[in-house]
Short mmCIF file of C-alpha atoms in Angstrom, two decimals:
data_model
loop_
_atom_site.label_atom_id
_atom_site.label_comp_id
_atom_site.label_asym_id
_atom_site.label_seq_id
_atom_site.Cartn_x
_atom_site.Cartn_y
_atom_site.Cartn_z
CA MET A 913 -0.05 -0.03 -0.35
CA GLY A 914 1.01 3.63 -1.29
CA ARG A 915 1.81 6.03 1.23
CA VAL A 916 -1.17 8.09 2.97
CA LEU A 917 -1.89 11.48 2.87
CA PRO A 918 -2.66 12.92 6.78
CA ALA A 919 -5.42 14.98 4.76
CA CYS A 920 -7.68 12.15 5.72
CA VAL A 921 -6.38 10.46 8.67
CA ALA A 922 -8.74 12.31 11.32
CA ALA A 923 -11.42 12.04 9.17
CA MET A 924 -11.52 8.53 8.54
CA ILE A 925 -11.37 8.09 12.39
CA VAL A 926 -13.96 10.80 12.77
CA TRP A 927 -16.36 9.23 10.28
CA THR A 928 -16.47 6.00 12.84
CA CYS A 929 -17.58 8.63 15.84
CA ALA A 930 -19.25 10.96 13.50
CA VAL A 931 -22.41 8.97 13.61
CA ALA A 932 -21.85 7.02 16.59
CA ALA A 933 -21.27 10.21 19.07
CA GLY A 934 -25.14 11.09 18.69
CA SER A 935 -25.10 10.68 22.57
CA GLN A 936 -23.23 13.70 23.52
CA SER A 937 -24.07 17.07 22.28
CA ALA A 938 -22.71 20.87 22.83
CA THR A 939 -26.02 22.15 22.86
CA ASN A 940 -29.07 22.26 25.55
CA ALA A 941 -31.34 20.40 23.80
CA GLU A 942 -35.19 19.20 25.14
CA ALA A 943 -36.75 16.43 24.25
CA LYS A 944 -37.13 17.09 20.61
CA THR A 945 -33.33 16.70 20.56
CA GLU A 946 -33.81 13.15 22.05
CA SER A 947 -36.13 12.45 19.37
CA ALA A 948 -33.25 13.66 16.84
CA ASP A 949 -30.77 11.33 18.97
CA ALA A 950 -32.54 8.06 18.64
CA LEU A 951 -33.38 9.02 15.04
CA ARG A 952 -29.45 9.48 14.69
CA GLY A 953 -28.95 5.92 16.22
CA ARG A 954 -30.97 4.08 13.85
CA ALA A 955 -29.57 5.84 10.90
CA THR A 956 -26.04 4.55 12.23
CA ALA A 957 -27.37 0.74 12.27
CA LEU A 958 -28.51 1.67 8.79
CA ILE A 959 -25.19 2.78 7.51
CA TYR A 960 -23.68 -0.44 8.93
CA GLU A 961 -25.66 -2.40 6.90
CA HIS A 962 -24.92 0.19 3.43
CA ARG A 963 -28.82 1.18 3.62
CA HIS A 964 -27.43 4.72 2.93
CA ASP A 965 -30.67 5.79 1.35
CA GLU A 966 -32.70 5.16 4.56
CA ALA A 967 -30.12 6.99 6.69
CA ILE A 968 -30.11 9.58 4.65
CA ARG A 969 -33.88 9.99 4.96
CA LEU A 970 -33.47 9.39 8.96
CA LEU A 971 -31.02 12.24 9.30
CA ARG A 972 -33.24 14.72 7.22
CA GLN A 973 -36.13 14.07 9.66
CA ALA A 974 -33.91 14.60 12.45
CA ILE A 975 -32.06 17.86 11.37
CA ALA A 976 -35.88 19.16 10.95
CA LEU A 977 -36.25 18.31 14.58
CA ALA A 978 -33.17 19.58 16.00
CA PRO A 979 -31.41 22.19 13.30
CA ASP A 980 -29.19 23.69 16.05
CA GLN A 981 -26.80 20.53 16.78
CA SER A 982 -24.04 20.17 15.11
CA ALA A 983 -23.58 16.44 15.34
CA THR A 984 -27.09 15.69 13.36
CA HIS A 985 -25.41 17.48 10.28
CA ARG A 986 -22.31 16.18 10.41
CA SER A 987 -23.80 12.59 10.74
CA LEU A 988 -26.05 13.36 7.40
CA ALA A 989 -22.67 14.50 5.35
CA SER A 990 -21.18 11.43 6.90
CA ALA A 991 -23.99 9.23 5.72
CA ILE A 992 -24.07 11.32 2.51
CA TRP A 993 -20.21 10.96 1.91
CA LEU A 994 -19.89 7.36 2.09
CA LYS A 995 -22.76 6.68 -0.17
CA MET A 996 -20.72 8.68 -2.50
CA LEU A 997 -17.93 6.16 -2.41
CA PHE A 998 -20.14 3.51 -3.04
CA LEU A 999 -21.73 4.74 -6.14
CA ARG A 1000 -18.43 4.81 -7.56
CA GLY A 1001 -18.23 0.91 -7.40
CA ALA A 1002 -15.05 0.47 -6.00
CA VAL A 1003 -14.25 1.56 -2.20
CA THR A 1004 -10.88 0.16 -1.30
CA VAL A 1005 -8.50 1.30 1.44
CA ASP A 1006 -6.77 3.70 -0.79
CA HIS A 1007 -9.72 5.48 -1.78
CA TYR A 1008 -10.64 6.31 1.89
CA LEU A 1009 -7.07 6.98 3.28
CA GLY A 1010 -6.28 9.28 -0.07
CA SER A 1011 -3.03 7.25 -0.98
CA PHE A 1012 -1.19 8.27 -3.88
CA ASN A 1013 -1.26 5.16 -5.35
CA ARG A 1014 -4.87 4.91 -5.92
CA ALA A 1015 -6.52 1.38 -7.32
CA ARG A 1016 -6.78 1.94 -11.23
CA VAL A 1017 -10.33 1.82 -11.99
CA ASP A 1018 -12.76 4.42 -13.38
CA LEU A 1019 -14.33 6.56 -10.85
CA THR A 1020 -17.36 8.56 -12.01
CA LYS A 1021 -18.13 12.03 -10.37
CA PRO A 1022 -21.11 11.91 -7.93
CA PRO A 1023 -24.24 13.28 -8.16
CA PRO A 1024 -24.27 16.97 -7.97
CA GLU A 1025 -27.31 16.91 -5.89
CA LEU A 1026 -25.29 14.98 -3.17
CA VAL A 1027 -22.72 17.01 -3.60
CA ALA A 1028 -24.78 19.85 -2.90
CA GLU A 1029 -26.37 18.39 -0.16
CA PHE A 1030 -23.17 17.12 1.38
CA GLN A 1031 -21.50 20.79 1.34
CA GLN A 1032 -24.40 22.52 2.68
CA SER A 1033 -24.41 19.40 5.58
CA ILE A 1034 -21.00 19.94 6.42
CA THR A 1035 -20.68 23.72 6.25
CA LYS A 1036 -23.58 23.92 8.65
CA ALA A 1037 -22.14 21.48 11.47
CA ILE A 1038 -18.69 23.65 11.30
CA ALA A 1039 -20.74 26.53 11.36
CA LEU A 1040 -22.59 25.54 14.64
CA SER A 1041 -19.49 23.82 16.15
CA GLU A 1042 -17.70 27.42 16.00
CA SER A 1043 -20.22 28.95 17.36
CA TYR A 1044 -20.07 26.76 20.62
CA VAL A 1045 -16.56 27.02 21.06
CA ALA A 1046 -17.00 30.91 20.63
CA VAL A 1047 -19.67 30.51 23.66
CA SER A 1048 -17.79 27.76 25.48
CA PRO A 1049 -14.30 27.72 24.79
CA LYS A 1050 -13.24 25.40 27.73
CA SER A 1051 -16.04 22.81 26.55
CA ALA A 1052 -14.57 19.77 25.16
CA GLN A 1053 -17.19 18.54 23.28
CA ALA A 1054 -17.61 21.60 21.29
CA HIS A 1055 -13.81 21.43 20.31
CA TYR A 1056 -14.55 17.90 19.58
CA ASP A 1057 -17.58 18.69 17.91
CA LEU A 1058 -15.49 21.23 15.20
CA GLY A 1059 -12.71 18.64 14.69
CA ALA A 1060 -14.90 15.86 13.73
CA ALA A 1061 -17.11 18.44 11.39
CA THR A 1062 -13.22 19.75 9.74
CA GLY A 1063 -11.89 16.11 9.71
CA LEU A 1064 -14.62 14.85 7.52
CA HIS A 1065 -14.37 17.64 5.21
CA ALA A 1066 -10.85 17.18 5.13
CA SER A 1067 -11.84 13.43 3.95
CA TYR A 1068 -14.39 14.53 2.05
CA ILE A 1069 -11.70 16.87 -0.03
CA ALA A 1070 -9.22 13.87 -0.63
CA SER A 1071 -11.87 10.81 -1.16
CA ILE A 1072 -14.31 12.58 -3.20
CA GLU A 1073 -12.46 15.74 -4.96
CA GLY A 1074 -8.85 13.70 -5.35
CA ARG A 1075 -7.30 17.17 -3.96
CA LEU A 1076 -4.75 15.60 -1.42
CA LEU A 1077 -2.60 18.35 -0.32
CA ALA A 1078 -5.76 20.85 0.07
CA GLY A 1079 -7.19 18.81 2.70
CA PHE A 1080 -4.10 19.23 5.02
CA ARG A 1081 -5.52 22.64 6.25
CA ALA A 1082 -8.80 20.79 7.36
CA ALA A 1083 -7.23 17.48 8.64
CA SER A 1084 -4.48 19.77 10.94
CA GLN A 1085 -7.11 21.64 12.04
CA ALA A 1086 -9.23 19.10 13.31
CA TYR A 1087 -5.90 17.30 14.75
CA ASP A 1088 -5.86 21.10 17.00
CA GLU A 1089 -9.41 20.76 17.74
CA HIS A 1090 -9.03 16.98 19.07
CA GLU A 1091 -5.49 17.79 21.17
CA GLN A 1092 -7.99 20.61 22.90
CA VAL A 1093 -10.52 18.03 23.72
CA LEU A 1094 -7.80 15.69 25.55
CA GLN A 1095 -6.38 19.36 27.07
CA LEU A 1096 -9.64 19.62 28.98
CA ASP A 1097 -10.71 15.89 29.04
CA PRO A 1098 -8.05 13.35 28.83
CA SER A 1099 -10.64 10.88 29.37
CA ARG A 1100 -11.79 11.25 25.62
CA ARG A 1101 -10.40 8.47 23.74
CA ASP A 1102 -12.06 9.15 20.86
CA ALA A 1103 -10.09 12.23 20.43
CA GLY A 1104 -7.13 10.65 21.63
CA LEU A 1105 -7.77 8.16 18.40
CA THR A 1106 -7.73 11.12 16.20
CA VAL A 1107 -4.76 12.38 17.50
CA GLY A 1108 -2.73 9.02 17.81
CA THR A 1109 -3.84 8.14 14.24
CA TYR A 1110 -2.62 11.31 12.61
CA ARG A 1111 0.86 11.49 14.71
CA TYR A 1112 1.15 8.09 13.36
CA ILE A 1113 0.67 8.66 9.68
CA VAL A 1114 2.47 11.42 10.05
CA SER A 1115 5.58 10.15 11.37
CA THR A 1116 5.49 7.93 8.05
CA LEU A 1117 5.52 10.54 5.22
CA SER A 1118 8.77 11.62 3.59
CA VAL A 1119 9.99 15.00 5.53
CA ARG A 1120 8.88 17.36 3.06
CA LEU A 1121 5.62 16.62 3.56
CA ARG A 1122 6.02 15.80 7.37
CA MET A 1123 6.66 19.13 7.60
CA MET A 1124 3.55 20.48 5.68
CA ALA A 1125 1.24 18.32 7.87
#
């Protein structure tokens, strides 16, 4: 397997947490958010079964119930991103991680409506997360949400757009945010997984790329 760019390191780990982290939130939501969390939990199970359309439908409902929850928008973006990858007809480790040595297969561009919805969802997730951090700079969850959202965006840039180097900036921000999470709450293993994996991948790069990362 070829060397892997760090532009997606946090993002791939983040995706595992992006949908599954629904039990935590940086917002002070009430009963409606609990309903959104339940929908997100059901969507998680559907995603693991590769039933992306059903998961996306549930996550759209969850957003209607809790439009101010960053994790819900991030979960929808995650589901759409995975659907894009599967629609291509080839989902390998290289496609996920953005390796220089991609498999030699013909990859079609994703449907523009999916691209538009992903961009809308991830932009909203990042904006909400940034507002949470601004209001509660000492909140570990607020920093986690921002790191998870920027990490997912980095993964999209590398795996869908194919702009591997362009993902450096978002990936490094995800790393910084999750390092901040660990400073605020050392027990957050989800953030530790991102930070540790990023460091490991960076250590395998050439000196030039390591300096960029």
